[in-house]
XYZ file of C-alpha atoms in Angstrom:
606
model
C 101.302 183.962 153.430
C 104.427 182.441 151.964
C 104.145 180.906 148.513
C 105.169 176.746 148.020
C 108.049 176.655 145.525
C 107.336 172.737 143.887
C 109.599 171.364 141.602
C 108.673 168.146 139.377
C 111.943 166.843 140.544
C 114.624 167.031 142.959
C 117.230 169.577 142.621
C 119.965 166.858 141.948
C 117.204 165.212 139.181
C 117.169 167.879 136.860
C 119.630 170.424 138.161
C 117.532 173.735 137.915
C 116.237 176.178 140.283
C 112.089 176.325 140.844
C 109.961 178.848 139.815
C 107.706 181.214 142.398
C 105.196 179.347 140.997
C 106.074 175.377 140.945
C 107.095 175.534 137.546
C 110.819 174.689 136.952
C 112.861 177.578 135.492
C 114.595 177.606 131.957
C 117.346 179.563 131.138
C 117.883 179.871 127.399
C 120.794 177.943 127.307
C 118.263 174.762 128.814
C 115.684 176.019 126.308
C 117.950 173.235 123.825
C 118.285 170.619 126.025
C 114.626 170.771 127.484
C 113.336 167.967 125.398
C 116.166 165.688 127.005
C 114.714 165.762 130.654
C 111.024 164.630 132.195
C 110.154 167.730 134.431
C 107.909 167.170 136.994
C 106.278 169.177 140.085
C 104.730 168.099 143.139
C 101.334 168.828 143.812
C 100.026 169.693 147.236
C 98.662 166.499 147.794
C 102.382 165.148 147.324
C 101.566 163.285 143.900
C 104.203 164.483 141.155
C 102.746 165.791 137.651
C 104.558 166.546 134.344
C 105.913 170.403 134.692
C 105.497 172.777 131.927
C 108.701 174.640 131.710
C 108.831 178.275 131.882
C 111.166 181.204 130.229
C 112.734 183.236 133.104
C 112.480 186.905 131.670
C 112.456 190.757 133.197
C 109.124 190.388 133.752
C 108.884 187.067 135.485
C 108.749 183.504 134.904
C 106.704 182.051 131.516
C 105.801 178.556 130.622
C 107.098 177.054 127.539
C 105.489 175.942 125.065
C 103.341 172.799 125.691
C 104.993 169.844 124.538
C 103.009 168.464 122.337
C 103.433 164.400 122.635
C 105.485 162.703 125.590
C 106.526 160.383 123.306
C 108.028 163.301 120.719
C 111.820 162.399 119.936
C 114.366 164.684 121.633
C 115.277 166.345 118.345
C 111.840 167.323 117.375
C 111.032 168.649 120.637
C 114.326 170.937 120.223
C 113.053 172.239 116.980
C 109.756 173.046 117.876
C 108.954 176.882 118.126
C 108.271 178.352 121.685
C 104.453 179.379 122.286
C 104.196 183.313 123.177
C 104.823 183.845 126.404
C 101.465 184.917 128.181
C 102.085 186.735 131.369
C 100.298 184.807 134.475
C 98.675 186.430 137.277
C 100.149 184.844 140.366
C 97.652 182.447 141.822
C 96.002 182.280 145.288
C 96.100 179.551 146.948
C 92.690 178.357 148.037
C 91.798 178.944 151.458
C 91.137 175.588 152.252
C 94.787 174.726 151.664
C 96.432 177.435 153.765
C 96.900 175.022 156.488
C 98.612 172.857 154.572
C 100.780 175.546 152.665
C 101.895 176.975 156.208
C 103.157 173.597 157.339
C 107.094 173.952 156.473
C 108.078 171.878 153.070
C 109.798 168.749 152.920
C 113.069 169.412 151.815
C 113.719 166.941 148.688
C 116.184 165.447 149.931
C 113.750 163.383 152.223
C 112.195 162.179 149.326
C 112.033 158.541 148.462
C 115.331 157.134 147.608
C 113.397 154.818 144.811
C 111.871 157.183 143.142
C 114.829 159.063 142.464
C 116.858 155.531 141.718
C 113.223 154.515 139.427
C 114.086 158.254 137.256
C 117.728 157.932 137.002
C 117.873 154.617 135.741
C 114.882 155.755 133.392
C 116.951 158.672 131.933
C 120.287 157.024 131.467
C 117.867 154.191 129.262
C 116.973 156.783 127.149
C 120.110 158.296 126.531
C 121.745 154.710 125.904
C 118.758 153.872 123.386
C 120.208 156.989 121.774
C 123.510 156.739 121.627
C 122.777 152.957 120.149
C 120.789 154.873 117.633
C 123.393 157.376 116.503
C 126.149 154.300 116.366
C 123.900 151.884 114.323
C 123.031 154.773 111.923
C 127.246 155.362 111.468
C 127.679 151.923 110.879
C 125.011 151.533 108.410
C 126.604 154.089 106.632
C 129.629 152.441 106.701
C 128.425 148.966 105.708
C 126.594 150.752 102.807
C 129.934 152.492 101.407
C 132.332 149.611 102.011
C 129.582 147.137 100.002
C 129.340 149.473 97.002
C 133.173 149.832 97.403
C 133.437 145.969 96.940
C 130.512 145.516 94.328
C 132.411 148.610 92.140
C 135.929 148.545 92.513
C 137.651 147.666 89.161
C 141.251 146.550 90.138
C 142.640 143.855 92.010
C 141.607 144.461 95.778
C 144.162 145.833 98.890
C 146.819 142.566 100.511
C 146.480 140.506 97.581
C 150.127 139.526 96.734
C 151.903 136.442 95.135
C 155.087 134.771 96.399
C 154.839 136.675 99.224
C 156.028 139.641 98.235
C 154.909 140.723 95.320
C 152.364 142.713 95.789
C 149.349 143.112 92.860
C 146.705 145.800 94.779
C 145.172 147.997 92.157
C 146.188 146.529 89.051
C 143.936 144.880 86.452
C 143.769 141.770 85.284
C 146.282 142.429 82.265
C 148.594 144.199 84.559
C 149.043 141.777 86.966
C 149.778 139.348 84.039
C 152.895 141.234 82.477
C 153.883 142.014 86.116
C 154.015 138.308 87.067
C 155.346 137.295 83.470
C 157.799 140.059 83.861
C 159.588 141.095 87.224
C 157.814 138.636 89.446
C 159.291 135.526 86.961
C 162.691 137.414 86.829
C 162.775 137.530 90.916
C 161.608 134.027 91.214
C 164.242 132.318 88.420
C 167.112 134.404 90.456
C 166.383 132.139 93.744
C 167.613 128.931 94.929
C 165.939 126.354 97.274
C 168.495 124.983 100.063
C 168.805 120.948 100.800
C 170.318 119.106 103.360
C 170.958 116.114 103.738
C 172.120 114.028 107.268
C 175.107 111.436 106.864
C 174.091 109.050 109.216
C 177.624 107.125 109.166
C 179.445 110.744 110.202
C 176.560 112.779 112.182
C 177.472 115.847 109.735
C 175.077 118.017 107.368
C 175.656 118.196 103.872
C 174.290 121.026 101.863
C 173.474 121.648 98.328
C 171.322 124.187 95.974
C 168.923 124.095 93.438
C 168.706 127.236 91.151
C 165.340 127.978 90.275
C 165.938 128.885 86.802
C 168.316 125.765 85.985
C 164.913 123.652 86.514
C 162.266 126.165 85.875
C 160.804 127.002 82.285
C 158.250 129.669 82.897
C 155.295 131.384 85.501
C 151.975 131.171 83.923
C 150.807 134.577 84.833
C 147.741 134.095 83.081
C 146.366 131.879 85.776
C 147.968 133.758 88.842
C 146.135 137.110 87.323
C 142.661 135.536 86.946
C 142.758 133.821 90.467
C 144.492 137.563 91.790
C 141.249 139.596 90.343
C 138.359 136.739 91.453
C 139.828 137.225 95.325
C 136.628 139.294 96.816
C 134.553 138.621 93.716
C 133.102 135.013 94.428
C 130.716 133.623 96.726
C 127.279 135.661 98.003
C 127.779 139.056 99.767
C 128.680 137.782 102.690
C 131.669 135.734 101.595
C 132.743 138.459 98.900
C 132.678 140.933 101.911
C 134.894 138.701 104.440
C 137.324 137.871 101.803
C 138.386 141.411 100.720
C 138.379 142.203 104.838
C 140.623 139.301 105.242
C 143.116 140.033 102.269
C 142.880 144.207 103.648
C 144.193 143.215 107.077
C 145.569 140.043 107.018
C 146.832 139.526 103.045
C 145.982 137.155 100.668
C 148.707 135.296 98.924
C 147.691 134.016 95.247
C 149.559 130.461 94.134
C 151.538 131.187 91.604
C 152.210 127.612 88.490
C 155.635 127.420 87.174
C 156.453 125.008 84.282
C 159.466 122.584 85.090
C 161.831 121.460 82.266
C 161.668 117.606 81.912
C 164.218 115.859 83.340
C 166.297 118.596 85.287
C 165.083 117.917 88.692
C 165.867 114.156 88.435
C 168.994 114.919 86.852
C 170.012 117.093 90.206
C 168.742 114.949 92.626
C 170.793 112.743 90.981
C 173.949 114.137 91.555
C 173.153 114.829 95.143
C 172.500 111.452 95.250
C 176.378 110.637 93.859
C 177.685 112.973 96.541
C 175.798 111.888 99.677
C 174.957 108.271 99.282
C 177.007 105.095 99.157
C 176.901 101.135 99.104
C 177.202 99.520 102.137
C 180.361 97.955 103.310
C 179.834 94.383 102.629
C 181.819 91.796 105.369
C 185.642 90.588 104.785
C 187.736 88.451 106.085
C 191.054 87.350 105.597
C 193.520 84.789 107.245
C 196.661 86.494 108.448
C 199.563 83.999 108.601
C 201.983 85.033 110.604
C 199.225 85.094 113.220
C 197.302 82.176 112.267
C 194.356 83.370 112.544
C 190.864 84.827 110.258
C 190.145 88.552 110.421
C 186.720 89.220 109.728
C 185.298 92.803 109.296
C 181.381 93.019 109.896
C 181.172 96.261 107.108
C 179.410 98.925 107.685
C 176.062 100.471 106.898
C 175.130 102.535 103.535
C 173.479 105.607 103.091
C 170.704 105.713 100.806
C 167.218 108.263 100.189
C 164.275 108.081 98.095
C 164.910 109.794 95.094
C 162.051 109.344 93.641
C 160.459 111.162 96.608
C 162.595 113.848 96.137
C 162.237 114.121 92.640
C 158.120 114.657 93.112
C 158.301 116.835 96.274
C 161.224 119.241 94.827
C 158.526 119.260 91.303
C 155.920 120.322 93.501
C 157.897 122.973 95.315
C 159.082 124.680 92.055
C 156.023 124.334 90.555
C 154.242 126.297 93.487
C 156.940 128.297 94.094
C 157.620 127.370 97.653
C 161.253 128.352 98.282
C 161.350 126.766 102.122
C 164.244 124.817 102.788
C 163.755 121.093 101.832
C 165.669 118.280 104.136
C 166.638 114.985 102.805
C 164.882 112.269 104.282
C 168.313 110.000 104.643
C 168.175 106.498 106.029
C 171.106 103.762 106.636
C 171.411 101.290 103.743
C 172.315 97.511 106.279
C 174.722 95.560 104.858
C 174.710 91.859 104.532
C 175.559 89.596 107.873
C 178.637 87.609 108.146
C 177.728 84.096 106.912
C 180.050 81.376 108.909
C 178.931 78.875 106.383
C 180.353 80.957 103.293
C 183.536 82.092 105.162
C 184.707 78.248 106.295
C 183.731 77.020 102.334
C 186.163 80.119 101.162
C 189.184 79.915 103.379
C 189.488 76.432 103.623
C 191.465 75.006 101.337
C 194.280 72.451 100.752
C 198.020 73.860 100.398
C 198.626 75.028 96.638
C 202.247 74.951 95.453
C 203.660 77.415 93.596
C 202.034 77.858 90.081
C 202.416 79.555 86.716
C 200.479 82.581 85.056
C 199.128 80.646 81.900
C 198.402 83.852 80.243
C 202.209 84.092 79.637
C 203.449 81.224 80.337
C 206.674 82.274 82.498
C 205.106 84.383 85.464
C 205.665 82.332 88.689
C 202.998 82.887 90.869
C 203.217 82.320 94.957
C 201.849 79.227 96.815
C 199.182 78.928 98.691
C 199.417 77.549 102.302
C 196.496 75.192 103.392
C 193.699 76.732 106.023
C 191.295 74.701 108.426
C 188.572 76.225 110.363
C 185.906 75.201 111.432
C 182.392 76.796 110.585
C 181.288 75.988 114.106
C 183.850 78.373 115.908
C 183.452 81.155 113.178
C 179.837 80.934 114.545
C 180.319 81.025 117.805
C 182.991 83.723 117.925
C 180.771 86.304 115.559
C 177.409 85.627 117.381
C 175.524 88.822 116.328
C 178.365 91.028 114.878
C 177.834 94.006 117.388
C 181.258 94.873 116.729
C 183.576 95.932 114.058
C 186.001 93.117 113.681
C 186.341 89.392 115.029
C 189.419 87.151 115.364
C 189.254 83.296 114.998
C 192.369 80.814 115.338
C 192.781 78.600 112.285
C 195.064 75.954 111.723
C 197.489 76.400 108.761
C 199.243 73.889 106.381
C 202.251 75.037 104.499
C 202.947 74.193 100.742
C 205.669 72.158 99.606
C 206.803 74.153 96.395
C 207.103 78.235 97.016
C 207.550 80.542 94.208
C 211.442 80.046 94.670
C 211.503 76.527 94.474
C 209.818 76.599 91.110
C 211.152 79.573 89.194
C 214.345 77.715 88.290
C 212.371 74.289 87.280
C 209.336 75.225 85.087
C 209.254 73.390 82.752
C 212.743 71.982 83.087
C 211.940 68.109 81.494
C 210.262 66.034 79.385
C 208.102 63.944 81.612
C 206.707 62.066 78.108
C 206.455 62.073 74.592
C 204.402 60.114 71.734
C 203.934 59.990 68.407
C 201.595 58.555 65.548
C 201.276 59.200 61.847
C 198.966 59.848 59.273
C 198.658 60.068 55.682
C 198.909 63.544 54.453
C 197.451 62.668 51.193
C 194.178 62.625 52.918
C 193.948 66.421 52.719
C 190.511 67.102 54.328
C 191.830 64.514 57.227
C 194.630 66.219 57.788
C 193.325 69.603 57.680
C 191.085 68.632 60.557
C 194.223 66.853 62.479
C 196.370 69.995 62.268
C 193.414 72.270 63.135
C 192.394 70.453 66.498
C 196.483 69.445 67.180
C 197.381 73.243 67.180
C 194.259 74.144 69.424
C 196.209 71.739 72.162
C 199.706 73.004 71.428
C 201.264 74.724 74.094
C 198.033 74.375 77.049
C 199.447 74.989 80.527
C 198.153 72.851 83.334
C 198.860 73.791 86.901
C 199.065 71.160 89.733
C 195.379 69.801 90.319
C 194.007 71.232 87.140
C 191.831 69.012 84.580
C 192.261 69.348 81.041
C 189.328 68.392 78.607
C 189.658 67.738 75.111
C 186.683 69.076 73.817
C 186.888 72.147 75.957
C 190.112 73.010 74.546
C 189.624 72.049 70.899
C 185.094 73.722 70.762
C 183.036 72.190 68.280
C 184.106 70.791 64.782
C 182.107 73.198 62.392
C 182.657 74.427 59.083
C 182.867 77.969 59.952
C 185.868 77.008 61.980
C 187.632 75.185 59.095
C 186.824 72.087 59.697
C 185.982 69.427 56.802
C 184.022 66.106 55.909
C 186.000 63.083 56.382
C 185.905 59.513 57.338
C 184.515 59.157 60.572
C 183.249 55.592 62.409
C 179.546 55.933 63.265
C 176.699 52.837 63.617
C 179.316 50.874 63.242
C 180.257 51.711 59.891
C 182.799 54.075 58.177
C 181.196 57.325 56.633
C 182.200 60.750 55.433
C 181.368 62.964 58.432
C 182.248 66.368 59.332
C 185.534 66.757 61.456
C 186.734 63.258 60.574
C 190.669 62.826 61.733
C 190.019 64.434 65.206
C 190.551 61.904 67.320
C 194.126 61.108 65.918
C 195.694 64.479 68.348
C 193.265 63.408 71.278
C 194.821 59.751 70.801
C 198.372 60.666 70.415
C 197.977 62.823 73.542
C 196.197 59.539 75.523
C 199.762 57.791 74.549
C 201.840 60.587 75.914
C 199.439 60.775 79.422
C 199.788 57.406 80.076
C 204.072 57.166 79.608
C 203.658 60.061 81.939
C 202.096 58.317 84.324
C 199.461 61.322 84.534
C 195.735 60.457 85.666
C 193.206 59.851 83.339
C 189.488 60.956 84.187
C 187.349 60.293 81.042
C 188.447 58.341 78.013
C 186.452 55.828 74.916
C 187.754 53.666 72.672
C 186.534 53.655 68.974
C 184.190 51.361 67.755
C 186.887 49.858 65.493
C 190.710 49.262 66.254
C 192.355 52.276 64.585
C 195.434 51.618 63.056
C 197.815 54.678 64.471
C 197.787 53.515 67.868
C 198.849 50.361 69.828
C 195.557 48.495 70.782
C 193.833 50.324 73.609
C 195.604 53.394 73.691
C 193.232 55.389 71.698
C 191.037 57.872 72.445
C 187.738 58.722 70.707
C 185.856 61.903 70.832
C 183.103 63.327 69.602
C 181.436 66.814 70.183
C 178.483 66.777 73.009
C 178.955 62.463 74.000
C 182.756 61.591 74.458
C 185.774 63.273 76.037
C 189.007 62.415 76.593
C 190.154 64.402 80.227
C 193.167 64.143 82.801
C 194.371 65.740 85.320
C 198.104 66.899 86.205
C 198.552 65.575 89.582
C 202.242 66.223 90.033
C 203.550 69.096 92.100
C 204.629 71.443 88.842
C 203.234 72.465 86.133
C 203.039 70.900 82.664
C 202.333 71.893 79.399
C 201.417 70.399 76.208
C 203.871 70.399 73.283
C 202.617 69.093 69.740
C 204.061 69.384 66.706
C 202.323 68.686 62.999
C 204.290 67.431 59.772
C 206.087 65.058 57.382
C 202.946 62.592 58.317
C 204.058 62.640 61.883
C 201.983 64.105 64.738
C 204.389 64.133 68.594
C 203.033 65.297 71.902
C 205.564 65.935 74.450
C 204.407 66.674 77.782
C 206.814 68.627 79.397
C 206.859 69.579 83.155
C 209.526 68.916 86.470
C 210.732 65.282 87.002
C 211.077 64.966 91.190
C 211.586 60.893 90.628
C 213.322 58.962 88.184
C 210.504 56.745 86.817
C 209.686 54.617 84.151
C 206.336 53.468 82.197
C 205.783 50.371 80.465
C 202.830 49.118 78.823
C 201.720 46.307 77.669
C 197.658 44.891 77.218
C 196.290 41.329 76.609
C 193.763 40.899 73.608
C 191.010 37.893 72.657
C 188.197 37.888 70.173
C 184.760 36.789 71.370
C 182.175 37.206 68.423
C 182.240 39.889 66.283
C 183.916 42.166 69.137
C 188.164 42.119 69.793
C 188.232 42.908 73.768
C 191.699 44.201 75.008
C 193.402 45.097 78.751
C 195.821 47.386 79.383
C 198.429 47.156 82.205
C 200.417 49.593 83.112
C 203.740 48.999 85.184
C 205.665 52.169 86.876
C 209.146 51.498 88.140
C 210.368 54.018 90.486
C 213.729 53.762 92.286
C 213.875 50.463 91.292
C 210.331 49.058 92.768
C 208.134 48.263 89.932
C 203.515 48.430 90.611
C 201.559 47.464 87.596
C 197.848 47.977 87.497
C 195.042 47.996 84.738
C 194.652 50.902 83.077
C 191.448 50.161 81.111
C 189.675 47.479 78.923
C 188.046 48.141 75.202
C 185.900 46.306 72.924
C 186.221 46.748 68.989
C 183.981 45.226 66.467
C 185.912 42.942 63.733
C 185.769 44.278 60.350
């Protein structure tokens, strides 16, 4: 009877050949691997039990050695000596089962297709729980050697660097100090930071440098060293382990502190401010005429930045040693609109003849034609000065007198002339006459020009030279500082009104004074009373007075146009203690002859 060859698995489960007698056969070379596979053999009822495997030898087929645990690890099954192999005496089947054993086998093939799917999957989970095994046990390893490698290491750890560059890995703490106080300062000092700054007004780039060492003093490498060696060495595990990963493969750049020297940085930001800022244009105008007409130019815009901005953020950069380029955060400095109102008020103006340069005396200076616009069509024509430049018509007035006409008649005649006297006994009088009759000598007015007494001549004080005398005050005569005054400002009263000039401002003493017809005088006194007039001819005039021999003259020289005359003449009466007076004047020009009042006074009687 043929024999039943039984595997416990399927040829393509497990890959061997079966034994005569069920058992699968091991070769030597499986004999390692044995533990890694679940052997199995079919009994004749079809049911599949665990196989014992067996040695294949000259003498036949032995089984192994009985495992002893199906749950024994791989490894210890593979150590595990081999029983002595027992020779078997082949088997008989039992009668009872020859039936069975002559029906043909099922070839394996026809077995189940999820039983061998159930086994596969079962073996490849093994060999995966093993493999995870092996890989968990290598990286335990290396977690274990790379913590005592960060809990042990004595210099500064892998990527740690400062200014980018400069790199610090395996140096100590007092290393990386004279490194950074040494050749890492030295680098830093030798580099320059780049600005730019946009002109608006021209679209253009302007560029300037800021050396490093012109503004820096020093690095503290004491700090930069400390922070260096505490990278990897803070925090729990967990942090210390991520940080000294980070700064192996990605680098870890340590802030470096530089000390600035007060003042440079303003003091450069400062000079790029002289270079690349300006004022704004303010507007202009002018009146052109040949054209008749007013030019006005709308300006143009500024250019201005915030330097104080720049001073802070160009302190910080140094300071942290950030070498970026730094732009210049320009913006356009407006400039004032044109005001219509101010332009009419400035070039309108009344024709001005020809006048002199009363710093000299002699200069002839050009006149001044007249100009009328109104402020209404400046206005209207500017609106809201888009553009550059405007035009506006104006209407012009020419002067009478041009420079020509008057260089060859300043002060050609003597329009008047008056004199008084005084007693030059009276020193401290007289020292106070001459004093305020020389500040008058020789004062130029121009045509329309106003001249004021006590504006010309300041205040009577004794640090100017000026002494006690009799003065009139409360109606009563008293020694008072600057006495005698009022004598020049008199005599020069006289000499306006024979010149027929204008008079603006003008008192009378409280007493008749003796050195002047009635009601020609003129009293003054420092803060209260002025004498003023105003040259209202077409030329200039100028005062001449002379001092001496008890004799003070004012001529009033200028350019007679007319042949004229002055008289004068006033009408008196008493009433009470006060004389009251009227003064005519009559003008005779060309033969026709106008008198009118000139001006009334009121003395007390003595």
């Amino acid at each position: 009877m043929k024999e039943n060859k039984q595997s416990g698995a399927a040829p393509e489960q497990n890959g061997v050949e079966e034994s005569t007698k069920g058992f699968p056969v091991v070769t030597e070379q499986d004999e390692a691997n044995a533990a890694s596979f679940e052997m199995k053999k079919r009994n004749p009822d079809g049911s599949w039990v665990a196989a014992t495997p067996v040695h294949v030898t000259d003498g036949g087929a032995e089984p192994a050695a009985e495992e002893q645990s199906s749950a024994q690890e791989p490894e210890t099954a593979a150590e595990a000596e081999p029983a002595e192999a027992v020779p078997e005496e082949p088997v008989k089947e039992p009668e009872s089962a020859a039936p069975e054993a002559a029906e043909p086998e099922e070839e394996p093939e026809d077995e189940p297709e999820e039983e061998v799917s159930k086994e596969g999957t079962q073996r490849k989970k093994s060999k995966g729980k093993r493999i995870a095994a092996v890989v968990a046990g290598a990286a335990a390893v290396v977690v274990i050697g790379f913590s005592a490698y960060v809990y042990s290491y004595g210099g500064i750890f892998p990527g740690v660097r400062v200014a980018d560059s400069y790199k610090l890995s395996g140096m100590t703490q007092e290393e990386a100090q004279s490194y950074i106080a040494g050749e890492v300062q030295n680098g830093i000092f030798d580099k320059e930071i780049k600005l730019t700054g946009k002109d608006l007004g021209t679209d253009s780039e302007k560029e300037y440098t800021i050396k490093v060492s012109d503004v820096a003093e020093a690095v503290d490498g004491a700090t930069s060293a400390q922070q260096a060696y505490l990278i990897g060495r803070e925090g729990n595990y967990f942090q210390r382990v991520g940080t000294v990963l980070n700064s192996m493969f990605s680098g870890w750049d340590v802030s470096l502190n530089v000390t600035v020297k007060d003042g440079t940085i303003a003091a450069k930001v400062d000079e790029i401010a002289a270079d690349l800022t300006y004022d704004p244009v303010q507007p202009s105008w002018q009146v052109d005429k040949e054209k008749a007409e007013l030019q006005v130019d709308t300006g143009k815009q500024g250019l201005g930045f915030d330097k104080e901005k720049a001073v802070s953020d160009l302190t910080a950069k140094v300071q942290a040693v950030d070498l970026e380029d730094y732009t210049i955060e320009t913006y356009a400095v407006d400039q004032e609109k044109p005001d219509a109102k101010a332009i009419a008020e400035d070039v309108n103006c009344d024709p001005q003849n020809a006048t002199v340069d009363k710093s000299d005396g002699k200069t002839v200076l050009e006149a001044v034609d007249g100009v009328k616009v109104e402020e209404s069509a400046i206005s209207s024509a500017i609106g809201d000065a888009t553009e550059q430049t405007y035009t506006i018509p104006v209407e012009l007035t020419e002067a009478k007198i041009k420079k020509a006409d008057l260089e060859p008649v300043l002060f050609r005649d003597t329009l008047a002339s008056a004199t008084t006297y005084y007693n030059g006994g009276q020193a401290s009088r007289t020292t106070n006459l001459r004093l305020a009759a020389n500040a008058c000598d020789g004062t130029i007015l121009n045509p329309g020009e106003e001249f004021s007494y006590n504006d010309i001549v300041g205040e009577r004080t004794a640090a100017r030279g000026y002494r006690s005398a009799i003065i009139f005050q409360d109606g009563q005569e008293v020694e008072g500082l600057g006495g005698g005054v009022c004598q020049p400002s008199s005599t020069i009263y006289m000499a306006t009104l024979r010149a027929d000039l204008e008079v603006t401002e003008r008192y009378n003493h409280q007493f008749q004074v003796t050195y002047t017809p009635v009601s020609q005088d003129a009293a003054v006194a420092w803060g209260s009373k002025d004498f003023k007039f105003v040259n209202d001819t077409d030329y200039p005039i100028k005062l001449d007075i002379s001092v001496g021999g008890g004799t003070l003259t004012v001529r009033i020289i200028g350019t007679k146009t007319v042949d004229k005359e002055v008289s004068l003449y006033a009408k008196t009466y008493a009433s009470g203690k006060y004389k009251h007076a009227t003064l005519y004047k009559t003008v005779t020009v060309n033969g026709e002859s106008t008198t009118n009042k000139e001006n009334s006074s009121s003395y007390l009687l003595k």
